[in-house]
């Protein structure tokens, strides 16, 4: 049976490959999936909606009240209305819909490396191409010189992920402004993936929402409310662009998950208190995993300021995929840095969305395995 060339040209996600290796006894620090319970209001709201018969098709752009609630929450960055918001079946699908809406065959996008695994494949599925731009070592800020050197007449957009998956870095103000200057000078669209904006432990979140004439911003409920299985996200754009994005979404899914939207809506009124507690938990876990990693001779990490990922470097002369496989054999699942682009090699990604007990056991395996490999080297 024939498979399309555009699908055949992209590989399965390295994150998913490692996830599939996990046994029931493994310590899984590979997936960015919060182990927290969702807000009770979210579960109650979804259940009530389903019991009351709200299980049918809904508006393509999402129910108006949830669009308005998202607009109100994110108006702290720039005044928004419901017309600036579309609810989507996950942040991932929002990113694909953006690519399908703005790219023509031959268009090129710039994507961060190390960076989330779907940006490049989404561009290819939309008929375009992608070019990696480098994040600086240690601080993992977009390298502006590298970005400028890779812009061509075919460059249409630049992808930004803030806070970053896999590095946990948070965009600094000078870098934020420099990216905006480059985009304005070269007439590029900024596609800003801000799904981890709720999880910043030091500093502040700099959103491109204040520049919707130049950007489309993607967010999500999956991480915010610990409902990854609900598959519910959102994107924000100016009203002219939103008309086209809604048309694309109709052809992708007709409408988002109706009961889940009511669940998210029910939780929005008290989400700040929920997130304050979640940040306290994740910050404690971050401090633990950073301390444990830096105790291992030959591994190093600068404390990440956002998201819930640790992305340490190591000094062994071994590909990250091989090192991750050795750890998997010993019962620890993580993701090789190479899964996140060519500039991710020499790193591993660990999620600290798991509890402290799992993190501690996982770091025990990491320390033992790495020490043994160093002795053999």
C-alpha positions as a LaTeX table, in Angstrom:
\begin{tabular}{lrrr}
\hline
Residue & $x$ (\AA) & $y$ (\AA) & $z$ (\AA) \\
\hline
Unk1 & 0.00 & 0.00 & 0.00 \\
Unk2 & 1.40 & 3.41 & $-0.99$ \\
Unk3 & 2.51 & 5.91 & 1.65 \\
Unk4 & 2.90 & 9.57 & 0.76 \\
Unk5 & 6.43 & 10.86 & 0.26 \\
Unk6 & 5.92 & 13.69 & 2.75 \\
Unk7 & 4.97 & 11.24 & 5.50 \\
Unk8 & 7.66 & 8.75 & 4.54 \\
Unk9 & 10.26 & 11.54 & 4.69 \\
Unk10 & 9.86 & 12.09 & 8.43 \\
Unk11 & 10.91 & 9.76 & 11.23 \\
Unk12 & 8.99 & 8.63 & 14.28 \\
Unk13 & 9.60 & 10.88 & 17.28 \\
Unk14 & 12.61 & 9.89 & 19.39 \\
Unk15 & 10.52 & 10.68 & 22.47 \\
Unk16 & 7.90 & 8.13 & 21.48 \\
Unk17 & 10.55 & 5.54 & 20.62 \\
Unk18 & 11.96 & 5.72 & 24.15 \\
Unk19 & 8.47 & 5.66 & 25.65 \\
Unk20 & 7.76 & 2.43 & 23.80 \\
Unk21 & 10.84 & 0.84 & 25.43 \\
Unk22 & 9.50 & 1.39 & 28.94 \\
Unk23 & 8.58 & $-1.68$ & 30.96 \\
Unk24 & 6.20 & $-1.54$ & 33.94 \\
Unk25 & 9.20 & $-1.59$ & 36.28 \\
Unk26 & 11.10 & 1.22 & 34.52 \\
Unk27 & 11.53 & 4.67 & 36.01 \\
Unk28 & 10.06 & 6.77 & 33.21 \\
Unk29 & 11.49 & 10.28 & 33.08 \\
Unk30 & 11.02 & 10.42 & 29.32 \\
Unk31 & 7.61 & 12.03 & 28.85 \\
Unk32 & 6.63 & 15.55 & 29.79 \\
Unk33 & 3.43 & 14.47 & 31.47 \\
Unk34 & 2.57 & 16.01 & 34.85 \\
Unk35 & 1.66 & 13.42 & 37.48 \\
Unk36 & $-0.55$ & 15.93 & 39.31 \\
Unk37 & $-4.29$ & 15.51 & 39.47 \\
Unk38 & $-6.23$ & 17.95 & 37.29 \\
Unk39 & $-8.24$ & 20.69 & 39.02 \\
Unk40 & $-11.36$ & 19.11 & 40.51 \\
Unk41 & $-13.46$ & 21.78 & 38.83 \\
Unk42 & $-12.15$ & 20.61 & 35.45 \\
Unk43 & $-13.13$ & 17.00 & 36.05 \\
Unk44 & $-16.52$ & 17.96 & 37.48 \\
Unk45 & $-17.16$ & 20.37 & 34.62 \\
Unk46 & $-16.34$ & 17.79 & 31.96 \\
Unk47 & $-18.42$ & 15.11 & 33.69 \\
Unk48 & $-21.42$ & 17.41 & 34.08 \\
Unk49 & $-21.22$ & 18.46 & 30.43 \\
Unk50 & $-21.16$ & 14.84 & 29.27 \\
Unk51 & $-24.04$ & 13.87 & 31.58 \\
Unk52 & $-26.09$ & 16.83 & 30.31 \\
Unk53 & $-25.75$ & 15.73 & 26.71 \\
Unk54 & $-23.01$ & 18.10 & 25.56 \\
Unk55 & $-21.38$ & 15.37 & 23.51 \\
Unk56 & $-22.14$ & 16.68 & 20.04 \\
Unk57 & $-20.29$ & 18.80 & 17.50 \\
Unk58 & $-19.48$ & 22.28 & 18.72 \\
Unk59 & $-18.32$ & 25.52 & 17.08 \\
Unk60 & $-15.21$ & 25.00 & 14.98 \\
Unk61 & $-13.28$ & 27.65 & 16.94 \\
Unk62 & $-14.44$ & 26.34 & 20.31 \\
Unk63 & $-17.22$ & 27.34 & 22.65 \\
Unk64 & $-17.43$ & 31.15 & 23.00 \\
Unk65 & $-17.17$ & 31.20 & 26.80 \\
Unk66 & $-13.87$ & 29.29 & 26.80 \\
Unk67 & $-12.46$ & 31.49 & 24.06 \\
Unk68 & $-13.39$ & 34.51 & 26.17 \\
Unk69 & $-11.87$ & 32.98 & 29.32 \\
Unk70 & $-8.57$ & 32.35 & 27.54 \\
Unk71 & $-8.60$ & 35.89 & 26.15 \\
Unk72 & $-9.17$ & 37.30 & 29.63 \\
Unk73 & $-6.35$ & 35.26 & 31.18 \\
Unk74 & $-3.82$ & 36.20 & 28.49 \\
Unk75 & $-4.81$ & 39.85 & 28.30 \\
Unk76 & $-2.15$ & 40.46 & 30.96 \\
Unk77 & 0.28 & 40.50 & 28.01 \\
Unk78 & $-1.88$ & 42.39 & 25.52 \\
Unk79 & $-5.62$ & 43.20 & 25.26 \\
Unk80 & $-7.42$ & 40.27 & 23.63 \\
Unk81 & $-10.99$ & 39.28 & 22.85 \\
Unk82 & $-12.57$ & 35.92 & 22.16 \\
Unk83 & $-12.10$ & 36.67 & 18.46 \\
Unk84 & $-8.33$ & 36.37 & 18.98 \\
Unk85 & $-8.62$ & 32.83 & 20.37 \\
Unk86 & $-9.30$ & 29.44 & 18.80 \\
Unk87 & $-9.58$ & 26.28 & 20.91 \\
Unk88 & $-7.75$ & 23.37 & 19.29 \\
Unk89 & $-7.47$ & 19.59 & 19.74 \\
Unk90 & $-4.06$ & 20.01 & 21.47 \\
Unk91 & $-1.18$ & 22.43 & 21.16 \\
Unk92 & 0.44 & 20.02 & 18.70 \\
Unk93 & $-2.49$ & 20.16 & 16.30 \\
Unk94 & $-2.52$ & 23.95 & 16.64 \\
Unk95 & 1.09 & 24.03 & 15.45 \\
Unk96 & 0.29 & 21.77 & 12.49 \\
Unk97 & $-2.70$ & 23.92 & 11.57 \\
Unk98 & $-0.50$ & 27.02 & 11.60 \\
Unk99 & 1.95 & 25.35 & 9.20 \\
Unk100 & $-0.86$ & 24.18 & 6.93 \\
Unk101 & $-2.32$ & 27.69 & 6.92 \\
Unk102 & 0.78 & 29.77 & 6.19 \\
Unk103 & 3.24 & 27.59 & 4.24 \\
Unk104 & 3.35 & 26.92 & 0.52 \\
Unk105 & 5.55 & 24.30 & $-1.16$ \\
Unk106 & 9.14 & 25.49 & $-1.04$ \\
Unk107 & 8.67 & 27.83 & 1.92 \\
Unk108 & 11.26 & 27.44 & 4.66 \\
Unk109 & 10.92 & 27.82 & 8.42 \\
Unk110 & 13.64 & 28.25 & 11.02 \\
Unk111 & 13.33 & 25.98 & 14.05 \\
Unk112 & 15.30 & 25.89 & 17.31 \\
Unk113 & 17.88 & 23.17 & 17.93 \\
Unk114 & 17.72 & 21.67 & 20.43 \\
Unk115 & 13.98 & 22.08 & 20.07 \\
Unk116 & 10.68 & 20.25 & 20.24 \\
Unk117 & 10.50 & 17.39 & 17.78 \\
Unk118 & 7.40 & 18.31 & 15.77 \\
Unk119 & 8.27 & 21.72 & 14.31 \\
Unk120 & 10.32 & 20.44 & 11.39 \\
Unk121 & 8.03 & 17.52 & 10.50 \\
Unk122 & 5.01 & 19.82 & 10.57 \\
Unk123 & 6.69 & 22.13 & 8.08 \\
Unk124 & 7.43 & 19.17 & 5.80 \\
Unk125 & 3.89 & 17.82 & 6.07 \\
Unk126 & 2.69 & 21.25 & 4.94 \\
Unk127 & 4.94 & 21.02 & 1.88 \\
Unk128 & 7.70 & 23.26 & 3.21 \\
Unk129 & 11.23 & 22.75 & 4.47 \\
Unk130 & 12.99 & 23.59 & 7.71 \\
Unk131 & 16.40 & 24.79 & 8.83 \\
Unk132 & 17.71 & 24.43 & 12.36 \\
Unk133 & 19.05 & 27.44 & 14.22 \\
Unk134 & 21.35 & 27.02 & 17.18 \\
Unk135 & 20.58 & 27.62 & 20.84 \\
Unk136 & 23.63 & 28.84 & 22.72 \\
Unk137 & 25.35 & 26.38 & 25.11 \\
Unk138 & 24.57 & 26.65 & 28.83 \\
Unk139 & 21.89 & 29.37 & 28.58 \\
Unk140 & 20.11 & 27.88 & 25.53 \\
Unk141 & 19.14 & 31.26 & 24.08 \\
Unk142 & 18.45 & 31.53 & 20.33 \\
Unk143 & 21.70 & 32.47 & 18.59 \\
Unk144 & 20.70 & 35.62 & 16.69 \\
Unk145 & 23.79 & 35.59 & 14.44 \\
Unk146 & 23.05 & 32.00 & 13.47 \\
Unk147 & 19.42 & 32.88 & 12.75 \\
Unk148 & 20.39 & 35.77 & 10.50 \\
Unk149 & 22.91 & 33.65 & 8.61 \\
Unk150 & 20.22 & 31.11 & 7.73 \\
Unk151 & 17.53 & 33.43 & 6.41 \\
Unk152 & 16.98 & 33.09 & 2.66 \\
Unk153 & 14.45 & 34.40 & 0.16 \\
Unk154 & 12.35 & 31.30 & 0.95 \\
Unk155 & 12.25 & 31.84 & 4.71 \\
Unk156 & 8.67 & 32.42 & 5.82 \\
Unk157 & 8.66 & 31.97 & 9.60 \\
Unk158 & 10.73 & 31.46 & 12.70 \\
Unk159 & 9.60 & 29.11 & 15.46 \\
Unk160 & 10.25 & 30.09 & 19.06 \\
Unk161 & 9.60 & 27.90 & 22.11 \\
Unk162 & 9.40 & 29.79 & 25.41 \\
Unk163 & 9.87 & 28.23 & 27.94 \\
Unk164 & 11.80 & 25.65 & 25.97 \\
Unk165 & 11.27 & 21.96 & 25.54 \\
Unk166 & 13.76 & 20.24 & 25.96 \\
Unk167 & 16.07 & 22.72 & 27.69 \\
Unk168 & 13.82 & 24.46 & 30.20 \\
Unk169 & 15.35 & 27.81 & 29.22 \\
Unk170 & 13.34 & 31.03 & 29.38 \\
Unk171 & 13.70 & 33.72 & 26.74 \\
Unk172 & 15.74 & 36.69 & 27.94 \\
Unk173 & 14.61 & 40.22 & 27.11 \\
Unk174 & 17.46 & 41.12 & 24.78 \\
Unk175 & 16.97 & 37.88 & 22.82 \\
Unk176 & 13.21 & 38.40 & 22.72 \\
Unk177 & 13.68 & 41.86 & 21.23 \\
Unk178 & 16.36 & 40.71 & 18.80 \\
Unk179 & 14.08 & 38.00 & 17.37 \\
Unk180 & 11.33 & 40.56 & 16.92 \\
Unk181 & 13.74 & 42.95 & 15.18 \\
Unk182 & 14.89 & 40.22 & 12.78 \\
Unk183 & 11.29 & 39.20 & 12.02 \\
Unk184 & 10.26 & 42.78 & 11.31 \\
Unk185 & 13.35 & 43.50 & 9.22 \\
Unk186 & 12.97 & 40.34 & 7.11 \\
Unk187 & 9.15 & 40.24 & 7.13 \\
Unk188 & 8.95 & 36.88 & 8.91 \\
Unk189 & 6.13 & 35.36 & 10.92 \\
Unk190 & 6.96 & 34.40 & 14.51 \\
Unk191 & 5.28 & 31.14 & 15.54 \\
Unk192 & 5.61 & 31.25 & 19.31 \\
Unk193 & 5.01 & 27.99 & 21.17 \\
Unk194 & 4.25 & 29.11 & 24.73 \\
Unk195 & 2.56 & 25.99 & 26.14 \\
Unk196 & 4.84 & 26.03 & 29.22 \\
Unk197 & 4.19 & 29.69 & 30.07 \\
Unk198 & 2.55 & 28.62 & 33.37 \\
Unk199 & 5.79 & 27.08 & 34.62 \\
Unk200 & 8.46 & 29.71 & 35.17 \\
Unk201 & 10.44 & 29.59 & 38.41 \\
Unk202 & 12.74 & 32.59 & 38.03 \\
Unk203 & 12.26 & 35.66 & 35.89 \\
Unk204 & 9.13 & 36.41 & 33.89 \\
Unk205 & 7.41 & 35.20 & 30.76 \\
Unk206 & 7.88 & 37.34 & 27.67 \\
Unk207 & 5.05 & 36.62 & 25.27 \\
Unk208 & 4.79 & 37.55 & 21.63 \\
Unk209 & 1.08 & 38.23 & 22.18 \\
Unk210 & 1.84 & 41.94 & 22.19 \\
Unk211 & 2.90 & 41.59 & 18.54 \\
Unk212 & 0.05 & 39.70 & 16.89 \\
Unk213 & 0.63 & 41.70 & 13.73 \\
Unk214 & 3.81 & 39.64 & 13.44 \\
Unk215 & 3.08 & 36.45 & 15.41 \\
Unk216 & 0.80 & 33.53 & 16.13 \\
Unk217 & 0.98 & 32.24 & 19.71 \\
Unk218 & 0.17 & 28.65 & 20.69 \\
Unk219 & $-0.85$ & 27.54 & 24.20 \\
Unk220 & $-2.45$ & 24.54 & 25.79 \\
Unk221 & $-4.48$ & 23.13 & 28.64 \\
Unk222 & $-2.62$ & 19.79 & 28.69 \\
Unk223 & 0.27 & 21.01 & 30.84 \\
Unk224 & $-1.60$ & 23.87 & 32.50 \\
Unk225 & $-4.26$ & 21.57 & 33.95 \\
Unk226 & $-2.41$ & 18.21 & 33.84 \\
Unk227 & $-4.92$ & 16.86 & 31.29 \\
Unk228 & $-2.60$ & 15.59 & 28.56 \\
Unk229 & $-5.09$ & 12.87 & 27.64 \\
Unk230 & $-7.87$ & 15.36 & 26.99 \\
Unk231 & $-6.03$ & 16.73 & 23.93 \\
Unk232 & $-7.03$ & 20.36 & 24.25 \\
Unk233 & $-5.05$ & 23.45 & 23.34 \\
Unk234 & $-5.53$ & 26.91 & 21.88 \\
Unk235 & $-3.89$ & 29.45 & 19.65 \\
Unk236 & $-4.06$ & 33.23 & 19.54 \\
Unk237 & $-3.79$ & 35.46 & 16.48 \\
Unk238 & $-5.10$ & 38.70 & 15.05 \\
Unk239 & $-8.65$ & 38.59 & 13.71 \\
Unk240 & $-7.64$ & 38.61 & 10.04 \\
Unk241 & $-5.40$ & 35.57 & 10.47 \\
Unk242 & $-7.91$ & 33.86 & 12.76 \\
Unk243 & $-10.45$ & 33.64 & 9.95 \\
Unk244 & $-8.03$ & 31.48 & 7.95 \\
Unk245 & $-6.98$ & 29.36 & 10.93 \\
Unk246 & $-10.61$ & 28.55 & 11.72 \\
Unk247 & $-11.13$ & 27.47 & 8.11 \\
Unk248 & $-8.14$ & 25.15 & 8.40 \\
Unk249 & $-9.36$ & 23.70 & 11.68 \\
Unk250 & $-12.73$ & 22.86 & 10.17 \\
Unk251 & $-10.99$ & 20.65 & 7.63 \\
Unk252 & $-8.80$ & 19.06 & 10.31 \\
Unk253 & $-11.34$ & 18.19 & 13.00 \\
Unk254 & $-14.64$ & 20.09 & 12.50 \\
Unk255 & $-14.61$ & 21.04 & 16.21 \\
Unk256 & $-12.69$ & 20.35 & 19.44 \\
Unk257 & $-13.73$ & 17.95 & 22.23 \\
Unk258 & $-16.97$ & 19.36 & 23.63 \\
Unk259 & $-17.02$ & 17.91 & 27.20 \\
Unk260 & $-13.31$ & 18.69 & 27.65 \\
Unk261 & $-13.88$ & 22.32 & 26.69 \\
Unk262 & $-16.51$ & 22.65 & 29.41 \\
Unk263 & $-14.12$ & 21.02 & 31.86 \\
Unk264 & $-11.39$ & 23.53 & 31.03 \\
Unk265 & $-13.86$ & 26.38 & 31.25 \\
Unk266 & $-14.98$ & 25.33 & 34.73 \\
Unk267 & $-11.38$ & 25.36 & 35.97 \\
Unk268 & $-10.30$ & 28.67 & 34.45 \\
Unk269 & $-11.79$ & 30.82 & 37.22 \\
Unk270 & $-9.45$ & 29.34 & 39.83 \\
Unk271 & $-6.53$ & 28.22 & 37.67 \\
Unk272 & $-4.01$ & 30.68 & 39.14 \\
Unk273 & $-4.23$ & 29.09 & 42.59 \\
Unk274 & $-3.84$ & 25.62 & 41.07 \\
Unk275 & $-0.80$ & 26.73 & 39.11 \\
Unk276 & 0.83 & 28.37 & 42.11 \\
Unk277 & 0.73 & 25.03 & 43.92 \\
Unk278 & 1.96 & 23.18 & 40.82 \\
Unk279 & 4.93 & 25.53 & 40.41 \\
Unk280 & 5.92 & 24.97 & 44.03 \\
Unk281 & 5.96 & 21.20 & 43.45 \\
Unk282 & 7.85 & 21.35 & 40.16 \\
Unk283 & 10.42 & 23.82 & 41.48 \\
Unk284 & 11.21 & 21.47 & 44.35 \\
Unk285 & 11.62 & 18.60 & 41.88 \\
Unk286 & 13.78 & 20.74 & 39.62 \\
Unk287 & 16.13 & 21.59 & 42.46 \\
Unk288 & 16.40 & 17.91 & 43.36 \\
Unk289 & 17.21 & 16.65 & 39.86 \\
Unk290 & 19.69 & 19.46 & 39.18 \\
Unk291 & 21.54 & 18.74 & 42.42 \\
Unk292 & 21.68 & 15.01 & 41.71 \\
Unk293 & 22.89 & 15.46 & 38.12 \\
Unk294 & 25.65 & 17.88 & 39.10 \\
Unk295 & 26.91 & 15.38 & 41.68 \\
Unk296 & 27.81 & 12.97 & 38.85 \\
Unk297 & 31.38 & 13.39 & 37.67 \\
Unk298 & 31.26 & 14.21 & 33.96 \\
Unk299 & 27.69 & 15.53 & 33.82 \\
Unk300 & 26.66 & 19.18 & 34.03 \\
Unk301 & 23.48 & 21.22 & 34.03 \\
Unk302 & 22.68 & 24.88 & 34.58 \\
Unk303 & 19.47 & 25.19 & 36.56 \\
Unk304 & 16.57 & 25.58 & 34.07 \\
Unk305 & 14.20 & 28.46 & 34.76 \\
Unk306 & 11.03 & 27.04 & 33.21 \\
Unk307 & 8.99 & 24.05 & 31.96 \\
Unk308 & 9.79 & 20.73 & 33.69 \\
Unk309 & 12.79 & 19.37 & 31.82 \\
Unk310 & 16.44 & 18.89 & 32.70 \\
Unk311 & 18.81 & 18.82 & 29.72 \\
Unk312 & 22.30 & 18.04 & 31.05 \\
Unk313 & 25.45 & 17.69 & 28.99 \\
Unk314 & 27.95 & 14.89 & 29.52 \\
Unk315 & 31.60 & 14.32 & 28.66 \\
Unk316 & 31.57 & 10.65 & 27.62 \\
Unk317 & 32.40 & 10.05 & 23.96 \\
Unk318 & 29.17 & 8.21 & 23.23 \\
Unk319 & 26.13 & 9.18 & 21.13 \\
Unk320 & 23.19 & 10.27 & 23.24 \\
Unk321 & 20.97 & 7.60 & 21.66 \\
Unk322 & 23.41 & 4.90 & 22.81 \\
Unk323 & 23.65 & 6.37 & 26.28 \\
Unk324 & 19.86 & 6.57 & 26.56 \\
Unk325 & 19.65 & 2.94 & 25.46 \\
Unk326 & 22.13 & 1.88 & 28.16 \\
Unk327 & 20.02 & 3.66 & 30.74 \\
Unk328 & 16.86 & 2.01 & 29.40 \\
Unk329 & 18.49 & $-1.41$ & 29.80 \\
Unk330 & 19.10 & $-0.52$ & 33.44 \\
Unk331 & 15.54 & 0.63 & 34.04 \\
Unk332 & 15.64 & 4.40 & 33.43 \\
Unk333 & 13.78 & 5.94 & 30.48 \\
Unk334 & 14.93 & 9.34 & 29.24 \\
Unk335 & 15.25 & 10.94 & 25.80 \\
Unk336 & 18.50 & 11.34 & 23.86 \\
Unk337 & 19.44 & 14.91 & 23.03 \\
Unk338 & 19.80 & 13.98 & 19.36 \\
Unk339 & 16.01 & 13.52 & 19.21 \\
Unk340 & 15.75 & 17.32 & 19.50 \\
Unk341 & 17.98 & 18.23 & 16.58 \\
Unk342 & 21.65 & 18.20 & 15.65 \\
Unk343 & 22.57 & 20.73 & 18.34 \\
Unk344 & 21.02 & 18.47 & 21.00 \\
Unk345 & 23.72 & 15.81 & 20.71 \\
Unk346 & 25.82 & 15.37 & 23.84 \\
Unk347 & 22.79 & 15.84 & 26.09 \\
Unk348 & 19.98 & 13.82 & 27.65 \\
Unk349 & 16.50 & 15.05 & 28.51 \\
Unk350 & 14.87 & 14.09 & 31.79 \\
Unk351 & 11.36 & 15.14 & 32.74 \\
Unk352 & 10.86 & 16.12 & 36.36 \\
Unk353 & 7.10 & 15.98 & 36.01 \\
Unk354 & 7.41 & 12.73 & 37.99 \\
Unk355 & 7.49 & 12.63 & 41.80 \\
Unk356 & 10.60 & 12.94 & 43.98 \\
Unk357 & 10.79 & 9.20 & 44.69 \\
Unk358 & 10.96 & 8.37 & 40.98 \\
Unk359 & 13.43 & 11.17 & 40.35 \\
Unk360 & 15.71 & 9.95 & 43.14 \\
Unk361 & 15.58 & 6.34 & 41.94 \\
Unk362 & 16.16 & 7.47 & 38.37 \\
Unk363 & 19.18 & 9.52 & 39.36 \\
Unk364 & 20.57 & 6.51 & 41.26 \\
Unk365 & 20.41 & 4.53 & 38.01 \\
Unk366 & 21.93 & 7.41 & 36.05 \\
Unk367 & 24.83 & 7.82 & 38.48 \\
Unk368 & 25.60 & 4.10 & 38.59 \\
Unk369 & 25.33 & 3.56 & 34.84 \\
Unk370 & 27.31 & 6.63 & 33.92 \\
Unk371 & 30.08 & 5.88 & 36.43 \\
Unk372 & 30.40 & 2.32 & 35.12 \\
Unk373 & 30.58 & 3.53 & 31.52 \\
Unk374 & 33.29 & 6.03 & 32.42 \\
Unk375 & 35.38 & 3.29 & 33.97 \\
Unk376 & 35.16 & 1.29 & 30.74 \\
Unk377 & 35.97 & 4.27 & 28.52 \\
\hline
\end{tabular}
